[in-house]
Short mmCIF file of C-alpha atoms in Angstrom, two decimals:
data_model
loop_
_atom_site.label_atom_id
_atom_site.label_comp_id
_atom_site.label_asym_id
_atom_site.label_seq_id
_atom_site.Cartn_x
_atom_site.Cartn_y
_atom_site.Cartn_z
CA MET A 186 0.00 0.00 0.00
CA LYS A 187 1.99 2.91 -1.36
CA LEU A 188 0.23 5.57 0.74
CA LEU A 189 1.23 3.71 3.90
CA GLU A 190 4.83 3.11 2.80
CA GLU A 191 5.25 6.80 2.02
CA ARG A 192 3.88 7.72 5.42
CA ILE A 193 6.27 5.30 7.14
CA ARG A 194 9.20 6.80 5.21
CA LYS A 195 8.09 10.32 6.11
CA GLU A 196 6.98 9.94 9.72
CA GLY A 197 8.24 6.59 11.00
CA LEU A 198 10.99 6.78 13.59
CA ILE A 199 13.52 3.98 13.30
CA LEU A 200 15.15 3.61 16.69
CA SER A 201 17.24 0.54 15.84
CA ASP A 202 17.30 -2.18 13.21
CA THR A 203 14.25 -3.77 14.87
CA VAL A 204 12.28 -0.94 16.51
CA LEU A 205 10.03 1.26 14.36
CA LYS A 206 7.80 3.89 15.92
CA VAL A 207 4.72 4.93 13.99
CA ASP A 208 2.92 6.51 16.88
CA SER A 209 2.39 9.86 15.17
CA PHE A 210 -0.20 8.36 12.78
CA LEU A 211 -0.97 4.70 13.57
CA ASN A 212 -0.85 3.61 17.19
CA HIS A 213 -0.84 6.48 19.67
CA GLN A 214 -2.01 9.41 17.61
CA VAL A 215 -4.16 7.97 14.80
CA ASP A 216 -4.85 9.49 11.40
CA THR A 217 -8.51 8.46 11.11
CA GLN A 218 -8.62 8.93 7.34
CA LEU A 219 -5.56 6.73 6.84
CA ALA A 220 -7.04 4.13 9.21
CA LEU A 221 -10.25 4.08 7.14
CA GLU A 222 -8.17 3.66 3.99
CA ILE A 223 -6.35 0.73 5.62
CA GLY A 224 -9.72 -0.85 6.44
CA ARG A 225 -10.84 -0.47 2.81
CA GLU A 226 -7.59 -2.06 1.64
CA PHE A 227 -8.15 -5.11 3.86
CA ALA A 228 -11.71 -5.37 2.52
CA ARG A 229 -10.38 -5.22 -1.05
CA ILE A 230 -7.68 -7.84 -0.44
CA PHE A 231 -10.08 -10.29 1.21
CA ALA A 232 -13.04 -9.47 -1.06
CA ASP A 233 -13.19 -13.12 -2.19
CA LYS A 234 -13.85 -14.28 1.38
CA PRO A 235 -17.30 -14.21 3.04
CA ILE A 236 -16.07 -12.57 6.24
CA THR A 237 -18.64 -12.25 9.02
CA LYS A 238 -16.45 -10.95 11.83
CA VAL A 239 -13.15 -9.15 12.33
CA LEU A 240 -10.97 -10.12 15.27
CA THR A 241 -8.08 -8.23 16.84
CA ILE A 242 -6.33 -7.73 20.14
CA GLU A 243 -6.39 -4.68 22.40
CA ALA A 244 -5.27 -1.99 22.23
CA SER A 245 -3.51 -0.96 19.02
CA GLY A 246 -5.39 -3.37 16.76
CA ILE A 247 -8.74 -1.80 17.58
CA GLN A 248 -8.64 1.15 15.18
CA PHE A 249 -7.82 -1.17 12.26
CA ALA A 250 -10.41 -3.79 13.23
CA MET A 251 -12.93 -0.96 13.43
CA ALA A 252 -11.87 0.31 9.99
CA ALA A 253 -12.03 -3.18 8.47
CA GLY A 254 -15.40 -3.78 10.15
CA ILE A 255 -16.71 -0.53 8.65
CA ALA A 256 -15.46 -1.44 5.17
CA LEU A 257 -16.84 -5.00 5.38
CA ASN A 258 -19.98 -3.95 7.27
CA VAL A 259 -19.47 -6.58 9.97
CA PRO A 260 -18.86 -6.37 13.73
CA PHE A 261 -15.45 -6.81 15.29
CA VAL A 262 -14.25 -8.41 18.50
CA TYR A 263 -11.12 -7.46 20.39
CA ALA A 264 -9.36 -9.96 22.59
CA LYS A 265 -8.56 -8.72 26.07
CA LYS A 266 -5.12 -8.99 27.53
CA LYS A 267 -6.22 -9.71 31.06
CA LYS A 268 -9.29 -11.36 32.45
CA ALA A 269 -11.35 -8.44 33.70
CA VAL A 270 -13.76 -8.59 36.59
CA THR A 271 -16.72 -8.07 34.28
CA LEU A 272 -15.55 -10.80 31.84
CA ALA A 273 -16.61 -13.59 34.16
CA GLU A 274 -18.19 -16.08 31.76
CA GLN A 275 -16.46 -18.79 29.79
CA VAL A 276 -13.59 -17.57 27.66
CA TYR A 277 -11.23 -18.92 25.05
CA SER A 278 -7.70 -17.96 25.98
CA ALA A 279 -4.09 -18.36 24.92
CA PRO A 280 -0.80 -17.31 26.51
CA VAL A 281 1.17 -14.71 24.54
CA HIS A 282 4.74 -13.68 25.20
CA SER A 283 5.47 -10.03 24.50
CA PHE A 284 9.09 -9.48 23.54
CA THR A 285 8.61 -5.70 23.68
CA ARG A 286 7.43 -5.80 27.27
CA GLY A 287 9.33 -8.91 28.32
CA GLU A 288 6.31 -10.57 29.89
CA THR A 289 3.74 -13.26 29.17
CA TYR A 290 0.09 -12.32 29.33
CA GLN A 291 -3.19 -14.13 28.75
CA VAL A 292 -5.35 -13.23 25.76
CA SER A 293 -9.06 -13.92 26.24
CA ILE A 294 -12.24 -13.83 24.18
CA SER A 295 -15.70 -14.54 25.55
CA GLN A 296 -17.06 -17.76 24.08
CA LYS A 297 -20.27 -15.86 23.36
CA TYR A 298 -18.62 -13.85 20.61
CA LEU A 299 -16.72 -16.49 18.66
CA GLY A 300 -17.88 -19.88 17.49
CA PRO A 301 -18.79 -22.17 14.61
CA GLY A 302 -20.46 -20.12 11.90
CA ASP A 303 -18.08 -17.17 12.30
CA GLN A 304 -15.86 -16.56 9.28
CA VAL A 305 -13.07 -14.54 10.77
CA LEU A 306 -10.53 -12.04 9.48
CA ILE A 307 -7.82 -11.32 12.06
CA VAL A 308 -6.18 -7.90 11.82
CA ASP A 309 -3.43 -6.21 13.81
CA ASP A 310 -1.10 -3.25 13.58
CA PHE A 311 2.20 -5.16 13.54
CA LEU A 312 3.36 -8.60 12.49
CA ALA A 313 6.81 -9.22 13.99
CA THR A 314 7.39 -12.30 16.15
CA GLY A 315 3.80 -13.33 15.47
CA ALA A 316 3.23 -14.28 19.11
CA ALA A 317 -0.06 -12.44 19.56
CA LEU A 318 -1.40 -13.45 16.14
CA VAL A 319 -0.56 -17.12 16.64
CA GLY A 320 -2.50 -16.92 19.92
CA LEU A 321 -5.52 -15.47 18.08
CA VAL A 322 -5.30 -18.10 15.32
CA ASP A 323 -5.27 -20.87 17.94
CA ILE A 324 -8.30 -19.31 19.65
CA VAL A 325 -10.24 -19.06 16.37
CA ARG A 326 -9.61 -22.75 15.70
CA GLU A 327 -10.39 -23.79 19.27
CA ALA A 328 -13.70 -21.94 18.94
CA GLY A 329 -14.55 -23.89 15.78
CA ALA A 330 -14.74 -20.69 13.74
CA GLU A 331 -13.37 -20.52 10.20
CA LEU A 332 -10.25 -18.44 9.65
CA MET A 333 -10.35 -16.42 6.43
CA GLY A 334 -6.91 -14.88 6.83
CA VAL A 335 -4.70 -12.46 8.72
CA GLY A 336 -4.24 -8.84 7.68
CA CYS A 337 -1.46 -6.74 9.20
CA VAL A 338 -0.73 -3.09 8.70
CA ILE A 339 3.08 -3.35 9.00
CA GLU A 340 5.14 -6.51 8.76
CA LYS A 341 8.72 -6.78 9.94
CA SER A 342 9.52 -9.42 7.35
CA PHE A 343 12.95 -10.03 8.88
CA GLN A 344 11.25 -11.55 11.92
CA GLU A 345 9.60 -14.95 12.09
CA GLY A 346 5.91 -14.00 12.45
CA ARG A 347 4.84 -14.60 8.84
CA SER A 348 6.52 -17.98 8.64
CA LEU A 349 4.98 -19.09 11.95
CA LEU A 350 1.52 -18.21 10.62
CA GLU A 351 2.08 -19.70 7.17
CA ARG A 352 3.24 -22.96 8.74
CA ARG A 353 -0.19 -23.07 10.36
CA GLY A 354 -1.73 -22.78 6.90
CA VAL A 355 -2.84 -19.19 7.37
CA ARG A 356 -3.14 -16.70 4.50
CA VAL A 357 -1.26 -13.54 5.51
CA HIS A 358 -1.43 -10.10 3.88
CA SER A 359 0.52 -7.13 5.18
CA LEU A 360 0.06 -3.66 3.75
CA ALA A 361 3.70 -2.63 4.22
CA ARG A 362 6.41 -5.30 4.40
CA ILE A 363 9.74 -4.15 5.78
CA ALA A 364 12.69 -6.15 4.45
CA SER A 365 15.20 -4.34 6.61
CA MET A 366 15.68 -1.07 8.40
CA ALA A 367 18.28 0.98 10.21
CA PRO A 368 18.16 4.48 11.71
CA GLY A 369 17.31 6.78 8.82
CA GLU A 370 16.43 4.12 6.26
CA VAL A 371 13.74 1.55 5.61
CA HIS A 372 13.53 -0.97 2.77
CA PHE A 373 10.20 -2.43 1.76
CA ILE A 374 9.54 -5.71 -0.01
CA GLU A 375 7.88 -4.80 -3.28
CA GLU A 376 4.25 -5.79 -3.56
CA ASP A 377 3.78 -8.81 -5.81
CA SER A 378 2.92 -8.13 -9.42
CA ALA A 379 -0.64 -9.44 -9.01
CA ASP A 380 -1.27 -6.79 -6.39
CA ARG A 381 0.38 -4.15 -8.50
CA LEU A 382 -1.71 -5.06 -11.53
CA LYS A 383 -4.83 -4.82 -9.38
CA GLU A 384 -3.74 -1.42 -8.10
CA ASN A 385 -3.11 -0.19 -11.62
CA ALA A 386 -6.55 -1.42 -12.65
CA ASP A 387 -8.07 0.47 -9.72
CA VAL A 388 -6.34 3.68 -10.70
CA LYS A 389 -7.72 3.66 -14.21
CA MET B 240 -29.66 8.73 22.24
CA LYS B 241 -32.71 6.53 21.91
CA LEU B 242 -31.05 3.92 19.66
CA LEU B 243 -28.40 3.36 22.31
CA GLU B 244 -30.85 3.20 25.21
CA GLU B 245 -32.93 0.61 23.37
CA ARG B 246 -29.83 -1.47 22.72
CA ILE B 247 -28.84 -1.30 26.39
CA ARG B 248 -32.35 -2.42 27.41
CA LYS B 249 -32.26 -5.26 24.91
CA GLU B 250 -28.68 -6.51 25.19
CA GLY B 251 -27.17 -5.02 28.33
CA LEU B 252 -26.53 -7.48 31.16
CA ILE B 253 -27.08 -5.99 34.59
CA LEU B 254 -25.06 -8.04 37.03
CA SER B 255 -25.75 -5.90 40.09
CA ASP B 256 -26.99 -2.41 40.88
CA THR B 257 -23.60 -1.04 39.76
CA VAL B 258 -22.25 -3.47 37.10
CA LEU B 259 -23.61 -3.27 33.55
CA LYS B 260 -22.11 -5.40 30.79
CA VAL B 261 -22.47 -4.15 27.24
CA ASP B 262 -19.78 -6.33 25.73
CA SER B 263 -22.00 -7.83 23.05
CA PHE B 264 -22.13 -4.54 21.14
CA LEU B 265 -19.89 -1.85 22.69
CA ASN B 266 -16.69 -2.98 24.38
CA HIS B 267 -15.66 -6.53 23.52
CA GLN B 268 -17.72 -7.30 20.45
CA VAL B 269 -18.39 -3.97 18.74
CA ASP B 270 -21.29 -3.11 16.43
CA THR B 271 -19.36 -0.94 13.97
CA GLN B 272 -22.47 0.75 12.58
CA LEU B 273 -23.66 1.70 16.07
CA ALA B 274 -20.16 2.95 16.93
CA LEU B 275 -20.20 5.17 13.81
CA GLU B 276 -23.62 6.48 14.84
CA ILE B 277 -22.23 7.28 18.30
CA GLY B 278 -19.38 9.20 16.67
CA ARG B 279 -21.85 11.21 14.57
CA GLU B 280 -23.87 11.98 17.70
CA PHE B 281 -20.79 13.35 19.49
CA ALA B 282 -20.01 15.47 16.42
CA ARG B 283 -23.58 16.80 16.42
CA ILE B 284 -23.56 17.60 20.16
CA PHE B 285 -20.22 19.43 19.98
CA ALA B 286 -20.84 20.99 16.56
CA ASP B 287 -20.45 24.49 18.07
CA LYS B 288 -16.87 23.71 19.14
CA PRO B 289 -13.84 23.93 16.81
CA ILE B 290 -12.46 20.52 17.80
CA THR B 291 -9.04 19.65 16.33
CA LYS B 292 -8.33 16.41 18.18
CA VAL B 293 -10.17 13.65 19.99
CA LEU B 294 -8.58 12.11 23.07
CA THR B 295 -9.40 8.83 24.79
CA ILE B 296 -7.79 6.09 26.84
CA GLU B 297 -6.98 2.54 25.80
CA ALA B 298 -8.59 0.18 25.21
CA SER B 299 -12.36 0.48 25.15
CA GLY B 300 -12.44 4.18 24.34
CA ILE B 301 -10.62 3.66 21.04
CA GLN B 302 -13.60 2.61 18.89
CA PHE B 303 -15.56 5.70 19.98
CA ALA B 304 -12.61 8.08 19.57
CA MET B 305 -12.14 6.62 16.10
CA ALA B 306 -15.84 7.11 15.32
CA ALA B 307 -15.81 10.69 16.63
CA GLY B 308 -12.59 11.37 14.72
CA ILE B 309 -14.22 10.11 11.53
CA ALA B 310 -17.33 12.25 12.06
CA LEU B 311 -15.28 15.36 12.92
CA ASN B 312 -12.55 14.59 10.35
CA VAL B 313 -9.76 15.01 12.91
CA PRO B 314 -7.13 12.64 14.33
CA PHE B 315 -7.45 11.02 17.72
CA VAL B 316 -4.94 10.15 20.42
CA TYR B 317 -5.31 7.36 22.93
CA ALA B 318 -3.58 7.54 26.27
CA LYS B 319 -1.60 4.45 27.21
CA LYS B 320 -2.04 2.74 30.52
CA LYS B 321 1.58 1.80 30.97
CA LYS B 322 4.77 3.39 29.81
CA ALA B 323 5.81 1.14 26.92
CA VAL B 324 9.40 0.50 25.89
CA THR B 325 8.84 2.33 22.60
CA LEU B 326 7.22 5.36 24.31
CA ALA B 327 10.54 6.66 25.56
CA GLU B 328 10.22 10.39 25.01
CA GLN B 329 8.67 12.95 27.31
CA VAL B 330 5.13 12.18 28.36
CA TYR B 331 2.32 13.81 30.25
CA SER B 332 0.97 11.39 32.80
CA ALA B 333 -1.52 11.06 35.62
CA PRO B 334 -2.25 8.29 38.12
CA VAL B 335 -5.68 6.67 37.76
CA HIS B 336 -7.27 4.33 40.26
CA SER B 337 -9.41 1.61 38.70
CA PHE B 338 -12.17 0.48 41.07
CA THR B 339 -13.08 -2.37 38.69
CA ARG B 340 -9.57 -3.79 38.79
CA GLY B 341 -8.65 -2.57 42.25
CA GLU B 342 -5.33 -1.10 41.16
CA THR B 343 -3.72 2.22 40.33
CA TYR B 344 -2.08 2.62 36.94
CA GLN B 345 -0.33 5.43 35.13
CA VAL B 346 -1.95 7.04 32.09
CA SER B 347 0.51 8.58 29.63
CA ILE B 348 0.43 10.68 26.48
CA SER B 349 3.47 11.66 24.48
CA GLN B 350 4.06 15.39 24.69
CA LYS B 351 4.44 15.37 20.92
CA TYR B 352 0.74 14.72 20.41
CA LEU B 353 -0.86 17.18 22.80
CA GLY B 354 -0.09 20.82 23.36
CA PRO B 355 -1.18 24.44 23.05
CA GLY B 356 -3.20 24.84 19.87
CA ASP B 357 -5.05 21.55 20.32
CA GLN B 358 -8.78 21.94 20.94
CA VAL B 359 -9.66 18.66 22.50
CA LEU B 360 -12.79 16.56 22.84
CA ILE B 361 -12.32 13.70 25.33
CA VAL B 362 -14.49 10.61 24.76
CA ASP B 363 -14.82 7.32 26.60
CA ASP B 364 -17.18 4.37 26.82
CA PHE B 365 -18.19 4.77 30.49
CA LEU B 366 -18.46 7.62 32.95
CA ALA B 367 -18.77 6.15 36.45
CA THR B 368 -16.30 7.20 39.16
CA GLY B 369 -14.70 9.55 36.64
CA ALA B 370 -11.18 8.55 37.69
CA ALA B 371 -9.81 7.98 34.20
CA LEU B 372 -11.54 11.04 32.73
CA VAL B 373 -10.34 13.34 35.50
CA GLY B 374 -6.82 12.08 34.73
CA LEU B 375 -7.26 12.95 31.05
CA VAL B 376 -8.70 16.39 31.87
CA ASP B 377 -5.70 17.13 34.10
CA ILE B 378 -3.33 16.03 31.31
CA VAL B 379 -5.08 18.23 28.72
CA ARG B 380 -4.69 21.23 31.01
CA GLU B 381 -1.10 20.41 31.93
CA ALA B 382 -0.35 20.25 28.19
CA GLY B 383 -1.79 23.73 27.68
CA ALA B 384 -4.39 22.39 25.25
CA GLU B 385 -7.96 23.70 25.28
CA LEU B 386 -10.66 21.32 26.52
CA MET B 387 -13.87 21.52 24.46
CA GLY B 388 -15.76 18.94 26.53
CA VAL B 389 -16.16 15.32 27.52
CA GLY B 390 -18.44 12.91 25.66
CA CYS B 391 -19.31 9.53 27.18
CA VAL B 392 -21.30 6.73 25.70
CA ILE B 393 -22.87 5.49 28.96
CA GLU B 394 -23.02 7.39 32.23
CA LYS B 395 -23.78 5.77 35.56
CA SER B 396 -25.36 8.94 36.89
CA PHE B 397 -25.65 7.44 40.38
CA GLN B 398 -21.86 7.59 40.69
CA GLU B 399 -19.77 10.69 41.24
CA GLY B 400 -17.96 10.99 37.87
CA ARG B 401 -20.09 13.74 36.32
CA SER B 402 -19.96 15.92 39.41
CA LEU B 403 -16.18 15.53 39.68
CA LEU B 404 -15.81 16.70 36.07
CA GLU B 405 -18.35 19.52 36.36
CA ARG B 406 -16.60 20.82 39.48
CA ARG B 407 -13.54 21.19 37.24
CA GLY B 408 -15.66 23.33 34.89
CA VAL B 409 -15.91 20.66 32.21
CA ARG B 410 -18.89 20.36 29.86
CA VAL B 411 -20.08 16.72 29.96
CA HIS B 412 -22.44 14.97 27.54
CA SER B 413 -23.38 11.33 27.88
CA LEU B 414 -25.46 9.54 25.27
CA ALA B 415 -27.23 7.28 27.76
CA ARG B 416 -27.55 8.35 31.41
CA ILE B 417 -28.49 5.62 33.84
CA ALA B 418 -30.37 6.89 36.90
CA SER B 419 -30.49 3.48 38.54
CA MET B 420 -30.41 -0.18 37.68
CA ALA B 421 -30.92 -3.61 39.15
CA PRO B 422 -30.84 -7.08 37.59
CA GLY B 423 -33.52 -7.03 34.90
CA GLU B 424 -34.23 -3.30 34.91
CA VAL B 425 -32.54 -0.06 33.95
CA HIS B 426 -33.86 3.47 34.34
CA PHE B 427 -32.51 6.27 32.18
CA ILE B 428 -32.50 9.98 32.91
CA GLU B 429 -34.59 11.60 30.23
CA GLU B 430 -32.67 13.72 27.76
CA ASP B 431 -33.24 17.42 28.38
CA SER B 432 -35.90 19.14 26.32
CA ALA B 433 -33.37 21.12 24.27
CA ASP B 434 -31.83 17.85 23.13
CA ARG B 435 -35.24 16.36 22.40
CA LEU B 436 -36.25 19.40 20.37
CA LYS B 437 -33.05 19.10 18.37
CA GLU B 438 -33.70 15.41 17.77
CA ASN B 439 -37.23 16.13 16.58
CA ALA B 440 -35.89 18.78 14.23
CA ASP B 441 -33.40 16.25 12.86
CA VAL B 442 -36.13 13.70 12.22
CA LYS B 443 -38.29 16.09 10.16
#
């Protein structure tokens, strides 16, 4: 997604060869128009799939699940990172290790909001180690729901997340795929020619 | 907002005279169309204010800040509940005590995304004790930004949140104001006649 790559080049802060901050427009301050555009892009990419529900994880996936839900005209569910007092009923849950925070937390979804009959698109802001997304994929399957695919806004393609998901047979689409980065520079993996052809067709 | 009140009557789960669960449509599973409608309602209520930024707190405020941001065509910022590794720069922060979770956490906003010149609408899903919202109000003022008002989706009017905010001189609008509740029943405070007149005018 060229618009997104340009924005990352312009506003992304690369703190090291693994840490990219995009909190001026994606996950602290949020450009609502860009987020809507991202939702429309997910809807376009997965247009061949009869998605009935979008799933994400709090907090920074919510704006993109909302945008995808708007574009697809379906509800979304966000997994909670801690069992809250008011989430007392039966839940599906999976342990997720956060490398950023150096801790393992529990991801939970009420069994009322995920089950057989749901055709689920998972979305999130980042795909890096894949830990959180693998947890969500496992929950979707445990719930007996059908997984339509995973859509990520930014993928750190030099980390193992994509391969972990693909080994589980999951279709993964990321809107900006970073091949490598270092302070001051970022290199994207070019979108495949099928996608580019589709984009050209859209522009006409 | 009648649509919202009806939905609370139909789908809200009242677990006690203080605990209301609305996680089938507002803050776990989210009805995206209703969320958009809520955003438009906030935009309508604060139409007389030149809002440049919406502010909320992760996680369950995000979908409504996004919706308000869409309706107002401005970005939104969500305060983080914990200082993350990648949020290393200067932040504004305030301690917030959560009665639901029985713990005190720190709410932080990067100083880059809030400052003089910002005309801020704060939104959140619930107004109850007001702890989180008072923290946000204090941060907005510390940042030298101008506070246009606070918009909440559901207000537990039998708790002290509104009065805490109003004593700080803040204009508060809640879309559904609960006077009292008990398992199986919920009583709303009627919208004031000015609001009802406006709604009638909109319907014509």
